[in-house]
PDB file of N, CA and C in Angstrom:
ATOM      1  N   MET J 237      -2.231  -2.603 -13.652  1.00  0.00           N
ATOM      2  CA  MET J 237      -1.472  -2.984 -14.822  1.00  0.00           C
ATOM      3  C   MET J 237      -1.447  -4.507 -14.910  1.00  0.00           C
ATOM      4  N   ASN J 238      -1.649  -5.039 -16.079  1.00  0.00           N
ATOM      5  CA  ASN J 238      -1.660  -6.486 -16.293  1.00  0.00           C
ATOM      6  C   ASN J 238      -0.269  -6.959 -16.672  1.00  0.00           C
ATOM      7  N   PHE J 239       0.404  -7.648 -15.771  1.00  0.00           N
ATOM      8  CA  PHE J 239       1.769  -8.100 -15.997  1.00  0.00           C
ATOM      9  C   PHE J 239       1.828  -9.379 -16.817  1.00  0.00           C
ATOM     10  N   ARG J 240       0.707 -10.051 -17.048  1.00  0.00           N
ATOM     11  CA  ARG J 240       0.716 -11.322 -17.761  1.00  0.00           C
ATOM     12  C   ARG J 240       1.117 -11.171 -19.226  1.00  0.00           C
ATOM     13  N   ASN J 241       0.943 -10.013 -19.812  1.00  0.00           N
ATOM     14  CA  ASN J 241       1.239  -9.819 -21.224  1.00  0.00           C
ATOM     15  C   ASN J 241       2.596  -9.150 -21.452  1.00  0.00           C
ATOM     16  N   ILE J 242       3.375  -8.981 -20.399  1.00  0.00           N
ATOM     17  CA  ILE J 242       4.680  -8.353 -20.505  1.00  0.00           C
ATOM     18  C   ILE J 242       5.739  -9.441 -20.564  1.00  0.00           C
ATOM     19  N   SER J 243       6.713  -9.274 -21.428  1.00  0.00           N
ATOM     20  CA  SER J 243       7.765 -10.281 -21.571  1.00  0.00           C
ATOM     21  C   SER J 243       8.668 -10.293 -20.346  1.00  0.00           C
ATOM     22  N   LEU J 244       9.346 -11.399 -20.142  1.00  0.00           N
ATOM     23  CA  LEU J 244      10.290 -11.523 -19.032  1.00  0.00           C
ATOM     24  C   LEU J 244      11.370 -10.465 -19.163  1.00  0.00           C
ATOM     25  N   ALA J 245      11.851 -10.208 -20.370  1.00  0.00           N
ATOM     26  CA  ALA J 245      12.892  -9.201 -20.582  1.00  0.00           C
ATOM     27  C   ALA J 245      12.415  -7.825 -20.133  1.00  0.00           C
ATOM     28  N   ALA J 246      11.160  -7.478 -20.443  1.00  0.00           N
ATOM     29  CA  ALA J 246      10.627  -6.181 -20.045  1.00  0.00           C
ATOM     30  C   ALA J 246      10.507  -6.092 -18.524  1.00  0.00           C
ATOM     31  N   VAL J 247      10.062  -7.164 -17.907  1.00  0.00           N
ATOM     32  CA  VAL J 247       9.936  -7.187 -16.451  1.00  0.00           C
ATOM     33  C   VAL J 247      11.299  -7.036 -15.796  1.00  0.00           C
ATOM     34  N   LEU J 248      12.277  -7.784 -16.297  1.00  0.00           N
ATOM     35  CA  LEU J 248      13.622  -7.707 -15.721  1.00  0.00           C
ATOM     36  C   LEU J 248      14.242  -6.339 -15.948  1.00  0.00           C
ATOM     37  N   SER J 249      13.903  -5.689 -17.035  1.00  0.00           N
ATOM     38  CA  SER J 249      14.393  -4.344 -17.302  1.00  0.00           C
ATOM     39  C   SER J 249      13.850  -3.364 -16.263  1.00  0.00           C
ATOM     40  N   VAL J 250      12.561  -3.490 -15.927  1.00  0.00           N
ATOM     41  CA  VAL J 250      11.953  -2.636 -14.909  1.00  0.00           C
ATOM     42  C   VAL J 250      12.598  -2.906 -13.550  1.00  0.00           C
ATOM     43  N   ILE J 251      12.792  -4.171 -13.234  1.00  0.00           N
ATOM     44  CA  ILE J 251      13.428  -4.537 -11.964  1.00  0.00           C
ATOM     45  C   ILE J 251      14.838  -3.977 -11.915  1.00  0.00           C
ATOM     46  N   ALA J 252      15.572  -4.111 -13.012  1.00  0.00           N
ATOM     47  CA  ALA J 252      16.958  -3.631 -13.061  1.00  0.00           C
ATOM     48  C   ALA J 252      17.021  -2.135 -12.826  1.00  0.00           C
ATOM     49  N   SER J 253      16.118  -1.378 -13.412  1.00  0.00           N
ATOM     50  CA  SER J 253      16.148   0.070 -13.230  1.00  0.00           C
ATOM     51  C   SER J 253      15.780   0.442 -11.796  1.00  0.00           C
ATOM     52  N   THR J 254      14.882  -0.324 -11.181  1.00  0.00           N
ATOM     53  CA  THR J 254      14.512  -0.079  -9.786  1.00  0.00           C
ATOM     54  C   THR J 254      15.676  -0.393  -8.862  1.00  0.00           C
ATOM     55  N   VAL J 255      16.327  -1.516  -9.103  1.00  0.00           N
ATOM     56  CA  VAL J 255      17.451  -1.931  -8.277  1.00  0.00           C
ATOM     57  C   VAL J 255      18.623  -0.979  -8.441  1.00  0.00           C
ATOM     58  N   ALA J 256      18.846  -0.484  -9.661  1.00  0.00           N
ATOM     59  CA  ALA J 256      19.958   0.418  -9.921  1.00  0.00           C
ATOM     60  C   ALA J 256      19.829   1.695  -9.106  1.00  0.00           C
ATOM     61  N   ALA J 257      18.599   2.089  -8.799  1.00  0.00           N
ATOM     62  CA  ALA J 257      18.370   3.293  -8.009  1.00  0.00           C
ATOM     63  C   ALA J 257      18.625   3.056  -6.526  1.00  0.00           C
ATOM     64  N   GLN J 258      18.754   1.783  -6.146  1.00  0.00           N
ATOM     65  CA  GLN J 258      18.991   1.445  -4.743  1.00  0.00           C
ATOM     66  C   GLN J 258      20.494   1.311  -4.491  1.00  0.00           C
ATOM     67  N   ALA J 259      20.835   0.661  -3.424  1.00  0.00           N
ATOM     68  CA  ALA J 259      22.239   0.465  -3.060  1.00  0.00           C
ATOM     69  C   ALA J 259      22.965  -0.331  -4.132  1.00  0.00           C
ATOM     70  N   PRO J 260      24.278  -0.114  -4.279  1.00  0.00           N
ATOM     71  CA  PRO J 260      25.036  -0.875  -5.270  1.00  0.00           C
ATOM     72  C   PRO J 260      25.051  -2.357  -4.927  1.00  0.00           C
ATOM     73  N   ALA J 261      25.189  -3.166  -5.950  1.00  0.00           N
ATOM     74  CA  ALA J 261      25.214  -4.621  -5.767  1.00  0.00           C
ATOM     75  C   ALA J 261      26.440  -5.012  -4.950  1.00  0.00           C
ATOM     76  N   PRO J 262      26.300  -6.022  -4.080  1.00  0.00           N
ATOM     77  CA  PRO J 262      27.450  -6.477  -3.307  1.00  0.00           C
ATOM     78  C   PRO J 262      28.479  -7.123  -4.217  1.00  0.00           C
ATOM     79  N   ALA J 263      29.720  -7.109  -3.778  1.00  0.00           N
ATOM     80  CA  ALA J 263      30.790  -7.744  -4.545  1.00  0.00           C
ATOM     81  C   ALA J 263      30.538  -9.239  -4.604  1.00  0.00           C
ATOM     82  N   PRO J 264      30.830  -9.863  -5.730  1.00  0.00           N
ATOM     83  CA  PRO J 264      30.622 -11.308  -5.842  1.00  0.00           C
ATOM     84  C   PRO J 264      31.453 -12.066  -4.807  1.00  0.00           C
ATOM     85  N   ALA J 265      30.845 -13.091  -4.242  1.00  0.00           N
ATOM     86  CA  ALA J 265      31.538 -13.923  -3.267  1.00  0.00           C
ATOM     87  C   ALA J 265      32.461 -14.890  -3.997  1.00  0.00           C
ATOM     88  N   ALA J 266      33.453 -15.370  -3.303  1.00  0.00           N
ATOM     89  CA  ALA J 266      34.356 -16.355  -3.896  1.00  0.00           C
ATOM     90  C   ALA J 266      33.566 -17.607  -4.230  1.00  0.00           C
ATOM     91  N   GLN J 267      33.829 -18.167  -5.383  1.00  0.00           N
ATOM     92  CA  GLN J 267      33.094 -19.343  -5.804  1.00  0.00           C
ATOM     93  C   GLN J 267      33.740 -20.607  -5.239  1.00  0.00           C
ATOM     94  N   SER J 268      32.884 -21.544  -4.939  1.00  0.00           N
ATOM     95  CA  SER J 268      33.340 -22.840  -4.452  1.00  0.00           C
ATOM     96  C   SER J 268      33.954 -23.615  -5.602  1.00  0.00           C
ATOM     97  N   SER J 269      34.975 -24.392  -5.318  1.00  0.00           N
ATOM     98  CA  SER J 269      35.585 -25.201  -6.365  1.00  0.00           C
ATOM     99  C   SER J 269      34.766 -26.458  -6.631  1.00  0.00           C
ATOM    100  N   ASN J 270      33.813 -26.773  -5.752  1.00  0.00           N
ATOM    101  CA  ASN J 270      32.993 -27.965  -5.914  1.00  0.00           C
ATOM    102  C   ASN J 270      31.568 -27.545  -6.259  1.00  0.00           C
ATOM    103  N   ALA J 271      31.154 -27.780  -7.509  1.00  0.00           N
ATOM    104  CA  ALA J 271      29.836 -27.335  -7.966  1.00  0.00           C
ATOM    105  C   ALA J 271      28.708 -28.243  -7.495  1.00  0.00           C
ATOM    106  N   THR J 272      29.004 -29.261  -6.685  1.00  0.00           N
ATOM    107  CA  THR J 272      27.951 -30.151  -6.212  1.00  0.00           C
ATOM    108  C   THR J 272      27.504 -29.826  -4.791  1.00  0.00           C
ATOM    109  N   CYS J 273      28.078 -28.803  -4.198  1.00  0.00           N
ATOM    110  CA  CYS J 273      27.654 -28.375  -2.866  1.00  0.00           C
ATOM    111  C   CYS J 273      27.518 -26.857  -2.880  1.00  0.00           C
ATOM    112  N   ILE J 274      26.854 -26.332  -1.857  1.00  0.00           N
ATOM    113  CA  ILE J 274      26.649 -24.888  -1.751  1.00  0.00           C
ATOM    114  C   ILE J 274      27.358 -24.363  -0.514  1.00  0.00           C
ATOM    115  N   LYS J 275      27.686 -23.061  -0.523  1.00  0.00           N
ATOM    116  CA  LYS J 275      28.426 -22.445   0.587  1.00  0.00           C
ATOM    117  C   LYS J 275      27.575 -22.283   1.837  1.00  0.00           C
ATOM    118  N   GLN J 276      26.268 -22.102   1.634  1.00  0.00           N
ATOM    119  CA  GLN J 276      25.326 -21.910   2.734  1.00  0.00           C
ATOM    120  C   GLN J 276      23.967 -22.405   2.275  1.00  0.00           C
ATOM    121  N   LYS J 277      23.068 -22.650   3.188  1.00  0.00           N
ATOM    122  CA  LYS J 277      21.714 -23.063   2.803  1.00  0.00           C
ATOM    123  C   LYS J 277      21.059 -21.922   2.037  1.00  0.00           C
ATOM    124  N   LEU J 278      20.492 -22.250   0.900  1.00  0.00           N
ATOM    125  CA  LEU J 278      19.868 -21.260   0.030  1.00  0.00           C
ATOM    126  C   LEU J 278      18.449 -21.687  -0.312  1.00  0.00           C
ATOM    127  N   SER J 279      17.638 -20.706  -0.720  1.00  0.00           N
ATOM    128  CA  SER J 279      16.248 -20.979  -1.108  1.00  0.00           C
ATOM    129  C   SER J 279      15.777 -19.866  -2.030  1.00  0.00           C
ATOM    130  N   SER J 280      14.518 -19.924  -2.407  1.00  0.00           N
ATOM    131  CA  SER J 280      13.949 -18.864  -3.238  1.00  0.00           C
ATOM    132  C   SER J 280      13.821 -17.557  -2.462  1.00  0.00           C
ATOM    133  N   GLU J 281      14.026 -17.601  -1.169  1.00  0.00           N
ATOM    134  CA  GLU J 281      14.025 -16.387  -0.345  1.00  0.00           C
ATOM    135  C   GLU J 281      15.417 -15.748  -0.313  1.00  0.00           C
ATOM    136  N   SER J 282      16.418 -16.436  -0.852  1.00  0.00           N
ATOM    137  CA  SER J 282      17.782 -15.916  -0.894  1.00  0.00           C
ATOM    138  C   SER J 282      17.889 -14.824  -1.956  1.00  0.00           C
ATOM    139  N   LEU J 283      18.893 -13.976  -1.798  1.00  0.00           N
ATOM    140  CA  LEU J 283      19.146 -12.943  -2.792  1.00  0.00           C
ATOM    141  C   LEU J 283      19.580 -13.582  -4.105  1.00  0.00           C
ATOM    142  N   VAL J 284      19.217 -12.955  -5.199  1.00  0.00           N
ATOM    143  CA  VAL J 284      19.638 -13.433  -6.515  1.00  0.00           C
ATOM    144  C   VAL J 284      21.162 -13.529  -6.560  1.00  0.00           C
ATOM    145  N   SER J 285      21.864 -12.579  -5.939  1.00  0.00           N
ATOM    146  CA  SER J 285      23.332 -12.607  -5.938  1.00  0.00           C
ATOM    147  C   SER J 285      23.867 -13.875  -5.280  1.00  0.00           C
ATOM    148  N   GLU J 286      23.236 -14.316  -4.197  1.00  0.00           N
ATOM    149  CA  GLU J 286      23.685 -15.537  -3.522  1.00  0.00           C
ATOM    150  C   GLU J 286      23.489 -16.759  -4.420  1.00  0.00           C
ATOM    151  N   LEU J 287      22.409 -16.769  -5.178  1.00  0.00           N
ATOM    152  CA  LEU J 287      22.133 -17.889  -6.076  1.00  0.00           C
ATOM    153  C   LEU J 287      23.064 -17.876  -7.282  1.00  0.00           C
ATOM    154  N   LEU J 288      23.318 -16.698  -7.839  1.00  0.00           N
ATOM    155  CA  LEU J 288      24.176 -16.608  -9.013  1.00  0.00           C
ATOM    156  C   LEU J 288      25.651 -16.802  -8.690  1.00  0.00           C
ATOM    157  N   ASP J 289      26.068 -16.439  -7.485  1.00  0.00           N
ATOM    158  CA  ASP J 289      27.476 -16.541  -7.111  1.00  0.00           C
ATOM    159  C   ASP J 289      27.881 -17.940  -6.672  1.00  0.00           C
ATOM    160  N   ASP J 290      26.932 -18.806  -6.437  1.00  0.00           N
ATOM    161  CA  ASP J 290      27.226 -20.179  -6.040  1.00  0.00           C
ATOM    162  C   ASP J 290      26.986 -21.092  -7.251  1.00  0.00           C
ATOM    163  N   PRO J 291      28.025 -21.751  -7.760  1.00  0.00           N
ATOM    164  CA  PRO J 291      27.880 -22.557  -8.981  1.00  0.00           C
ATOM    165  C   PRO J 291      26.775 -23.612  -8.907  1.00  0.00           C
ATOM    166  N   ALA J 292      26.659 -24.302  -7.787  1.00  0.00           N
ATOM    167  CA  ALA J 292      25.633 -25.352  -7.668  1.00  0.00           C
ATOM    168  C   ALA J 292      24.237 -24.744  -7.636  1.00  0.00           C
ATOM    169  N   ALA J 293      24.078 -23.643  -6.934  1.00  0.00           N
ATOM    170  CA  ALA J 293      22.776 -22.971  -6.875  1.00  0.00           C
ATOM    171  C   ALA J 293      22.411 -22.397  -8.247  1.00  0.00           C
ATOM    172  N   LYS J 294      23.388 -21.864  -8.949  1.00  0.00           N
ATOM    173  CA  LYS J 294      23.140 -21.318 -10.285  1.00  0.00           C
ATOM    174  C   LYS J 294      22.665 -22.418 -11.227  1.00  0.00           C
ATOM    175  N   GLU J 295      23.259 -23.607 -11.108  1.00  0.00           N
ATOM    176  CA  GLU J 295      22.825 -24.740 -11.934  1.00  0.00           C
ATOM    177  C   GLU J 295      21.360 -25.084 -11.666  1.00  0.00           C
ATOM    178  N   VAL J 296      20.965 -25.069 -10.403  1.00  0.00           N
ATOM    179  CA  VAL J 296      19.568 -25.350 -10.036  1.00  0.00           C
ATOM    180  C   VAL J 296      18.652 -24.284 -10.630  1.00  0.00           C
ATOM    181  N   LEU J 297      19.044 -23.029 -10.500  1.00  0.00           N
ATOM    182  CA  LEU J 297      18.241 -21.932 -11.025  1.00  0.00           C
ATOM    183  C   LEU J 297      18.056 -22.064 -12.535  1.00  0.00           C
ATOM    184  N   TYR J 298      19.128 -22.319 -13.255  1.00  0.00           N
ATOM    185  CA  TYR J 298      19.062 -22.442 -14.719  1.00  0.00           C
ATOM    186  C   TYR J 298      18.328 -23.710 -15.152  1.00  0.00           C
ATOM    187  N   LYS J 299      18.364 -24.737 -14.330  1.00  0.00           N
ATOM    188  CA  LYS J 299      17.620 -25.962 -14.637  1.00  0.00           C
ATOM    189  C   LYS J 299      16.123 -25.670 -14.713  1.00  0.00           C
ATOM    190  N   HIS J 300      15.645 -24.881 -13.776  1.00  0.00           N
ATOM    191  CA  HIS J 300      14.212 -24.612 -13.680  1.00  0.00           C
ATOM    192  C   HIS J 300      13.762 -23.404 -14.504  1.00  0.00           C
ATOM    193  N   VAL J 301      14.675 -22.471 -14.769  1.00  0.00           N
ATOM    194  CA  VAL J 301      14.348 -21.290 -15.581  1.00  0.00           C
ATOM    195  C   VAL J 301      15.497 -21.071 -16.575  1.00  0.00           C
ATOM    196  N   PRO J 302      15.585 -21.905 -17.604  1.00  0.00           N
ATOM    197  CA  PRO J 302      16.700 -21.824 -18.545  1.00  0.00           C
ATOM    198  C   PRO J 302      16.803 -20.480 -19.271  1.00  0.00           C
ATOM    199  N   SER J 303      15.711 -19.742 -19.380  1.00  0.00           N
ATOM    200  CA  SER J 303      15.751 -18.452 -20.070  1.00  0.00           C
ATOM    201  C   SER J 303      16.585 -17.413 -19.324  1.00  0.00           C
ATOM    202  N   LEU J 304      16.944 -17.687 -18.082  1.00  0.00           N
ATOM    203  CA  LEU J 304      17.762 -16.749 -17.309  1.00  0.00           C
ATOM    204  C   LEU J 304      19.245 -16.855 -17.662  1.00  0.00           C
ATOM    205  N   LYS J 305      19.641 -17.973 -18.218  1.00  0.00           N
ATOM    206  CA  LYS J 305      21.056 -18.184 -18.548  1.00  0.00           C
ATOM    207  C   LYS J 305      21.495 -17.157 -19.582  1.00  0.00           C
ATOM    208  N   GLY J 306      22.533 -16.401 -19.237  1.00  0.00           N
ATOM    209  CA  GLY J 306      23.046 -15.375 -20.128  1.00  0.00           C
ATOM    210  C   GLY J 306      22.201 -14.111 -20.169  1.00  0.00           C
ATOM    211  N   ASN J 307      21.207 -13.993 -19.299  1.00  0.00           N
ATOM    212  CA  ASN J 307      20.337 -12.823 -19.277  1.00  0.00           C
ATOM    213  C   ASN J 307      20.960 -11.757 -18.374  1.00  0.00           C
ATOM    214  N   ASP J 308      21.578 -10.754 -18.979  1.00  0.00           N
ATOM    215  CA  ASP J 308      22.247  -9.694 -18.223  1.00  0.00           C
ATOM    216  C   ASP J 308      21.283  -8.898 -17.357  1.00  0.00           C
ATOM    217  N   GLN J 309      20.042  -8.772 -17.794  1.00  0.00           N
ATOM    218  CA  GLN J 309      19.067  -8.012 -17.021  1.00  0.00           C
ATOM    219  C   GLN J 309      18.744  -8.715 -15.709  1.00  0.00           C
ATOM    220  N   PHE J 310      18.704 -10.049 -15.719  1.00  0.00           N
ATOM    221  CA  PHE J 310      18.440 -10.777 -14.481  1.00  0.00           C
ATOM    222  C   PHE J 310      19.583 -10.551 -13.499  1.00  0.00           C
ATOM    223  N   ASP J 311      20.796 -10.480 -14.008  1.00  0.00           N
ATOM    224  CA  ASP J 311      21.968 -10.240 -13.160  1.00  0.00           C
ATOM    225  C   ASP J 311      21.842  -8.902 -12.420  1.00  0.00           C
ATOM    226  N   MET J 312      21.110  -7.956 -12.990  1.00  0.00           N
ATOM    227  CA  MET J 312      20.931  -6.650 -12.350  1.00  0.00           C
ATOM    228  C   MET J 312      19.984  -6.714 -11.154  1.00  0.00           C
ATOM    229  N   ALA J 313      19.285  -7.814 -10.978  1.00  0.00           N
ATOM    230  CA  ALA J 313      18.357  -7.965  -9.853  1.00  0.00           C
ATOM    231  C   ALA J 313      19.048  -8.632  -8.665  1.00  0.00           C
ATOM    232  N   ARG J 314      20.363  -8.583  -8.619  1.00  0.00           N
ATOM    233  CA  ARG J 314      21.161  -9.285  -7.611  1.00  0.00           C
ATOM    234  C   ARG J 314      20.777  -8.947  -6.170  1.00  0.00           C
ATOM    235  N   SER J 315      20.317  -7.738  -5.902  1.00  0.00           N
ATOM    236  CA  SER J 315      20.041  -7.353  -4.512  1.00  0.00           C
ATOM    237  C   SER J 315      18.622  -7.678  -4.070  1.00  0.00           C
ATOM    238  N   MET J 316      17.878  -8.419  -4.904  1.00  0.00           N
ATOM    239  CA  MET J 316      16.501  -8.788  -4.563  1.00  0.00           C
ATOM    240  C   MET J 316      16.421 -10.278  -4.237  1.00  0.00           C
ATOM    241  N   PRO J 317      15.558 -10.655  -3.307  1.00  0.00           N
ATOM    242  CA  PRO J 317      15.285 -12.086  -3.130  1.00  0.00           C
ATOM    243  C   PRO J 317      14.598 -12.620  -4.382  1.00  0.00           C
ATOM    244  N   LEU J 318      14.913 -13.847  -4.752  1.00  0.00           N
ATOM    245  CA  LEU J 318      14.330 -14.440  -5.953  1.00  0.00           C
ATOM    246  C   LEU J 318      12.811 -14.403  -5.897  1.00  0.00           C
ATOM    247  N   ARG J 319      12.242 -14.772  -4.768  1.00  0.00           N
ATOM    248  CA  ARG J 319      10.776 -14.834  -4.653  1.00  0.00           C
ATOM    249  C   ARG J 319      10.136 -13.449  -4.803  1.00  0.00           C
ATOM    250  N   ALA J 320      10.868 -12.381  -4.531  1.00  0.00           N
ATOM    251  CA  ALA J 320      10.325 -11.027  -4.674  1.00  0.00           C
ATOM    252  C   ALA J 320      10.111 -10.647  -6.134  1.00  0.00           C
ATOM    253  N   ILE J 321      10.744 -11.367  -7.046  1.00  0.00           N
ATOM    254  CA  ILE J 321      10.573 -11.099  -8.469  1.00  0.00           C
ATOM    255  C   ILE J 321       9.261 -11.699  -8.981  1.00  0.00           C
ATOM    256  N   GLN J 322       8.714 -12.654  -8.279  1.00  0.00           N
ATOM    257  CA  GLN J 322       7.524 -13.379  -8.731  1.00  0.00           C
ATOM    258  C   GLN J 322       6.360 -12.471  -9.166  1.00  0.00           C
ATOM    259  N   PRO J 323       6.001 -11.448  -8.419  1.00  0.00           N
ATOM    260  CA  PRO J 323       4.855 -10.629  -8.850  1.00  0.00           C
ATOM    261  C   PRO J 323       5.063  -9.944 -10.203  1.00  0.00           C
ATOM    262  N   TYR J 324       6.308  -9.767 -10.590  1.00  0.00           N
ATOM    263  CA  TYR J 324       6.616  -9.098 -11.851  1.00  0.00           C
ATOM    264  C   TYR J 324       6.712 -10.064 -13.032  1.00  0.00           C
ATOM    265  N   ALA J 325       6.863 -11.336 -12.751  1.00  0.00           N
ATOM    266  CA  ALA J 325       6.990 -12.343 -13.810  1.00  0.00           C
ATOM    267  C   ALA J 325       6.283 -13.617 -13.360  1.00  0.00           C
ATOM    268  N   GLU J 326       4.984 -13.508 -13.136  1.00  0.00           N
ATOM    269  CA  GLU J 326       4.204 -14.614 -12.571  1.00  0.00           C
ATOM    270  C   GLU J 326       4.231 -15.872 -13.433  1.00  0.00           C
ATOM    271  N   GLU J 327       4.305 -15.720 -14.747  1.00  0.00           N
ATOM    272  CA  GLU J 327       4.303 -16.892 -15.620  1.00  0.00           C
ATOM    273  C   GLU J 327       5.644 -17.616 -15.613  1.00  0.00           C
ATOM    274  N   THR J 328       6.718 -16.898 -15.333  1.00  0.00           N
ATOM    275  CA  THR J 328       8.048 -17.513 -15.271  1.00  0.00           C
ATOM    276  C   THR J 328       8.323 -18.063 -13.881  1.00  0.00           C
ATOM    277  N   PHE J 329       8.075 -17.264 -12.867  1.00  0.00           N
ATOM    278  CA  PHE J 329       8.361 -17.650 -11.484  1.00  0.00           C
ATOM    279  C   PHE J 329       7.069 -18.050 -10.778  1.00  0.00           C
ATOM    280  N   THR J 330       6.471 -19.137 -11.236  1.00  0.00           N
ATOM    281  CA  THR J 330       5.249 -19.639 -10.614  1.00  0.00           C
ATOM    282  C   THR J 330       5.595 -20.237  -9.252  1.00  0.00           C
ATOM    283  N   ASP J 331       4.575 -20.460  -8.441  1.00  0.00           N
ATOM    284  CA  ASP J 331       4.807 -21.137  -7.158  1.00  0.00           C
ATOM    285  C   ASP J 331       5.444 -22.499  -7.397  1.00  0.00           C
ATOM    286  N   LYS J 332       4.981 -23.195  -8.427  1.00  0.00           N
ATOM    287  CA  LYS J 332       5.510 -24.524  -8.738  1.00  0.00           C
ATOM    288  C   LYS J 332       7.003 -24.465  -9.060  1.00  0.00           C
ATOM    289  N   VAL J 333       7.412 -23.495  -9.862  1.00  0.00           N
ATOM    290  CA  VAL J 333       8.826 -23.346 -10.230  1.00  0.00           C
ATOM    291  C   VAL J 333       9.659 -22.996  -8.996  1.00  0.00           C
ATOM    292  N   LEU J 334       9.197 -22.038  -8.216  1.00  0.00           N
ATOM    293  CA  LEU J 334       9.952 -21.631  -7.027  1.00  0.00           C
ATOM    294  C   LEU J 334      10.025 -22.766  -6.000  1.00  0.00           C
ATOM    295  N   ASP J 335       8.950 -23.521  -5.863  1.00  0.00           N
ATOM    296  CA  ASP J 335       8.962 -24.665  -4.944  1.00  0.00           C
ATOM    297  C   ASP J 335       9.933 -25.739  -5.431  1.00  0.00           C
ATOM    298  N   ALA J 336      10.009 -25.944  -6.751  1.00  0.00           N
ATOM    299  CA  ALA J 336      10.950 -26.929  -7.305  1.00  0.00           C
ATOM    300  C   ALA J 336      12.395 -26.467  -7.092  1.00  0.00           C
ATOM    301  N   ILE J 337      12.641 -25.170  -7.243  1.00  0.00           N
ATOM    302  CA  ILE J 337      13.975 -24.622  -6.968  1.00  0.00           C
ATOM    303  C   ILE J 337      14.319 -24.855  -5.504  1.00  0.00           C
ATOM    304  N   ASP J 338      13.371 -24.561  -4.609  1.00  0.00           N
ATOM    305  CA  ASP J 338      13.596 -24.782  -3.173  1.00  0.00           C
ATOM    306  C   ASP J 338      13.911 -26.247  -2.884  1.00  0.00           C
ATOM    307  N   ALA J 339      13.173 -27.157  -3.503  1.00  0.00           N
ATOM    308  CA  ALA J 339      13.371 -28.587  -3.249  1.00  0.00           C
ATOM    309  C   ALA J 339      14.764 -29.021  -3.711  1.00  0.00           C
ATOM    310  N   ASP J 340      15.193 -28.574  -4.885  1.00  0.00           N
ATOM    311  CA  ASP J 340      16.526 -28.953  -5.380  1.00  0.00           C
ATOM    312  C   ASP J 340      17.636 -28.302  -4.565  1.00  0.00           C
ATOM    313  N   LEU J 341      17.445 -27.057  -4.166  1.00  0.00           N
ATOM    314  CA  LEU J 341      18.466 -26.420  -3.325  1.00  0.00           C
ATOM    315  C   LEU J 341      18.584 -27.117  -1.981  1.00  0.00           C
ATOM    316  N   ALA J 342      17.477 -27.557  -1.435  1.00  0.00           N
ATOM    317  CA  ALA J 342      17.488 -28.248  -0.141  1.00  0.00           C
ATOM    318  C   ALA J 342      18.245 -29.583  -0.203  1.00  0.00           C
ATOM    319  N   LYS J 343      18.324 -30.167  -1.384  1.00  0.00           N
ATOM    320  CA  LYS J 343      19.041 -31.443  -1.550  1.00  0.00           C
ATOM    321  C   LYS J 343      20.553 -31.271  -1.615  1.00  0.00           C
ATOM    322  N   LEU J 344      21.014 -30.046  -1.893  1.00  0.00           N
ATOM    323  CA  LEU J 344      22.447 -29.817  -2.029  1.00  0.00           C
ATOM    324  C   LEU J 344      23.112 -29.729  -0.648  1.00  0.00           C
ATOM    325  N   PRO J 345      24.207 -30.468  -0.466  1.00  0.00           N
ATOM    326  CA  PRO J 345      24.913 -30.367   0.813  1.00  0.00           C
ATOM    327  C   PRO J 345      25.687 -29.047   0.897  1.00  0.00           C
ATOM    328  N   VAL J 346      25.921 -28.591   2.114  1.00  0.00           N
ATOM    329  CA  VAL J 346      26.727 -27.400   2.341  1.00  0.00           C
ATOM    330  C   VAL J 346      28.189 -27.811   2.290  1.00  0.00           C
ATOM    331  N   CYS J 347      28.989 -27.061   1.521  1.00  0.00           N
ATOM    332  CA  CYS J 347      30.423 -27.346   1.407  1.00  0.00           C
ATOM    333  C   CYS J 347      31.103 -27.176   2.761  1.00  0.00           C
ATOM    334  N   LYS J 348      32.098 -27.988   2.998  1.00  0.00           N
ATOM    335  CA  LYS J 348      32.851 -27.885   4.256  1.00  0.00           C
ATOM    336  C   LYS J 348      34.202 -27.326   4.016  1.00  0.00           C
TER     337      LYS J 348
END
C-alpha cells in the first residue's frame, strides 16, 4: 500500500482505531506550572501522551508539526511512541522533522 497519497487525517484515523483496540490510554499526568521546562527527558522515542501532557514538549511538537494542534485523532495515538507513527505519515514525520523535535526537546531543562 502506498502511504504517500494518504492524508495525515486518514493515517491518524487508522492509528487511532488500532490503538483503541489496545490497552486504554494512561491517565494524563499533572502538568508543570512552568512551560519552559519538562518533567523528564523526552524525545521522539517518547510516548505521544508524554509529549502532549507536558506543556513545553507540546509546544515543541506543535512548532515542528503545526497541523497536529487541535487534531483529536492525533490525541488517540497517545500510547504510541512518536517515532512509531513515522511509517504511516512519512511526509509529515520525516527524519528531519523528528530530529528537529529531538534537538529542541534536548535543549529544554528538566523541571526541579
